[in-house]
Each structure stands twice: as structure tokens, then as C-alpha cells.
XYZ file of C-alpha atoms in Angstrom:
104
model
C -23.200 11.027 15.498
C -19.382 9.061 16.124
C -17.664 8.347 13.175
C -14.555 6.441 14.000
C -12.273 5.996 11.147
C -10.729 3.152 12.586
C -13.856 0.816 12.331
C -17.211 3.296 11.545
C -15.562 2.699 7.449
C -15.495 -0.922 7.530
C -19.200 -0.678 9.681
C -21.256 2.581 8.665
C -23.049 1.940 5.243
C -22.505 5.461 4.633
C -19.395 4.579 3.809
C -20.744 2.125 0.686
C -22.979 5.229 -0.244
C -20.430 7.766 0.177
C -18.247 5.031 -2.402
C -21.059 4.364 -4.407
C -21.935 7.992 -5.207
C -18.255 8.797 -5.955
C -17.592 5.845 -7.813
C -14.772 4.334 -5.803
C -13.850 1.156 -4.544
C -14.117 0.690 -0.236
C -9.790 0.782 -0.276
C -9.731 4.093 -2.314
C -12.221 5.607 -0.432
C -10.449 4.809 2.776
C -7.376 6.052 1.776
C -9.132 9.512 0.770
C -10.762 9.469 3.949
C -7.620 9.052 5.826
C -6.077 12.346 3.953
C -9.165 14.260 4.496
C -9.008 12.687 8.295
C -5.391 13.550 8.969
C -5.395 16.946 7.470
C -8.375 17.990 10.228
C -6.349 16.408 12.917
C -3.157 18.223 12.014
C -5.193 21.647 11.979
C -7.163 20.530 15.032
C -9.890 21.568 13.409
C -13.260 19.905 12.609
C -13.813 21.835 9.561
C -11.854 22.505 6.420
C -12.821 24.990 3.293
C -14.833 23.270 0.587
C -11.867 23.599 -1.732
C -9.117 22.020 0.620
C -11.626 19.172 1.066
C -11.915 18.514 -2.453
C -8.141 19.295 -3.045
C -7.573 16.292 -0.573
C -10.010 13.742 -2.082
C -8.648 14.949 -5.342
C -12.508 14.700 -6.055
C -14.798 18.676 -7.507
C -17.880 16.605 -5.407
C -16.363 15.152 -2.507
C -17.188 17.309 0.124
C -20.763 17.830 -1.529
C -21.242 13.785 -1.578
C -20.097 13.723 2.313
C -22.857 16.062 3.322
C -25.549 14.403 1.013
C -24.595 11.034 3.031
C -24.652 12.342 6.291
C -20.713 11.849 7.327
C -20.242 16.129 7.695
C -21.927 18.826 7.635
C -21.563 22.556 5.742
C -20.637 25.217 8.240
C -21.419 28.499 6.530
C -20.998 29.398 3.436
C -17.545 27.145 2.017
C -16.740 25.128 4.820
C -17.577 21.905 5.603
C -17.391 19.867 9.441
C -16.127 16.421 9.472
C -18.182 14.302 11.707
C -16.217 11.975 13.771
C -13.140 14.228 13.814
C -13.594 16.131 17.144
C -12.598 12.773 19.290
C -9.459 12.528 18.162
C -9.231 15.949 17.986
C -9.372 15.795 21.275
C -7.275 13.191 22.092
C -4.243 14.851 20.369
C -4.674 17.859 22.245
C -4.790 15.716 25.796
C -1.417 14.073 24.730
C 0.165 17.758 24.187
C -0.963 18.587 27.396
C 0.332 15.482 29.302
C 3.497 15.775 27.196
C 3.652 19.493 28.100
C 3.328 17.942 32.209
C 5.931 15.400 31.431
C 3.887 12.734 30.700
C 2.027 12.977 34.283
């Protein structure tokens, strides 16, 4: 399923569960959501290890309370997918190549 950071927070009430569960307000868990967001987009990767995921929520249960909500998934053993992720993803590697082109 999309998960758009732009709007899917303000939108998806997996967001309000995802808060609820962690016991944050809707602006801190955007802002955490935004770290955890931009550090998959500057790997270009849809998954990060358990442990960096936590590190960047600054939360032990935060990747653990994503899964149970439905906004990632665990791939293997420690490492968690990001839903949502892989668009922009995407997009950021389309704007290297055009840049690469010169823009064309």
C-alpha cells in the first residue's frame, strides 16, 4: 500500500495508532517520521536495520510499533521495510539520472 508522507500522516489513521501506541503527539510523530523517512531516501533504500530505525525515532519499540500498525514490514531477521518509501525512492534516482543527461 502508498504511504505518502506528505499527506498519508495527516490522512492514514495508522498514523493516530502508530501515535497512540508510542505515546506521542501527531507533530512529534511527524517529525520522527520525517528522520526515519529521510534517512531511507538518503540510502535509497527501503529498508533500514532494526537498530538504526529505533536510533532515528530515538524510540527501543518504534520499528516494532510500525510493523504492528501496518506502515512497514520486517525483512529478515533485523531489518525492517518502510512502506511508502520506494516512490520517492524512485523519484530521486530519476532526478540523478536527468541531472546526469543535463537536465534532458
Amino acid at each position: 500500500m502508498r504511504v505518502n508522507m506528505d499527506s498519508s500522516i495527516a490522512t492514514d489513521p495508522r498514523f493516530k495508532l502508530l501515535a497512540a501506541d508510542l505515546g506521542w503527539s501527531m507533530r512529534e510523530l511527524a517529525g520522527t517520521c520525517f528522520f526515519v523517512w529521510l534517512a531511507c531516501y538518503e540510502r535509497r533504500s527501503v529498508c533500514l536495520s532494526i537498530r538504526e530505525a529505533n536510533a532515528c525515532a530515538e524510540h527501543a519499540r518504534f520499528a516494532e510499533a510500525m510493523i504492528n500498525v501496518g506502515l512497514a514490514h520486517q525483512e529478515g531477521d533485523d531489518r525492517i521495510a518502510f512502506h511508502g518509501v520506494e516512490e520517492r525512492i524512485e523519484f530521486l534516482k530519476e532526478q540523478s539520472r536527468r541531472g546526469r543527461k543535463g537536465g534532458k
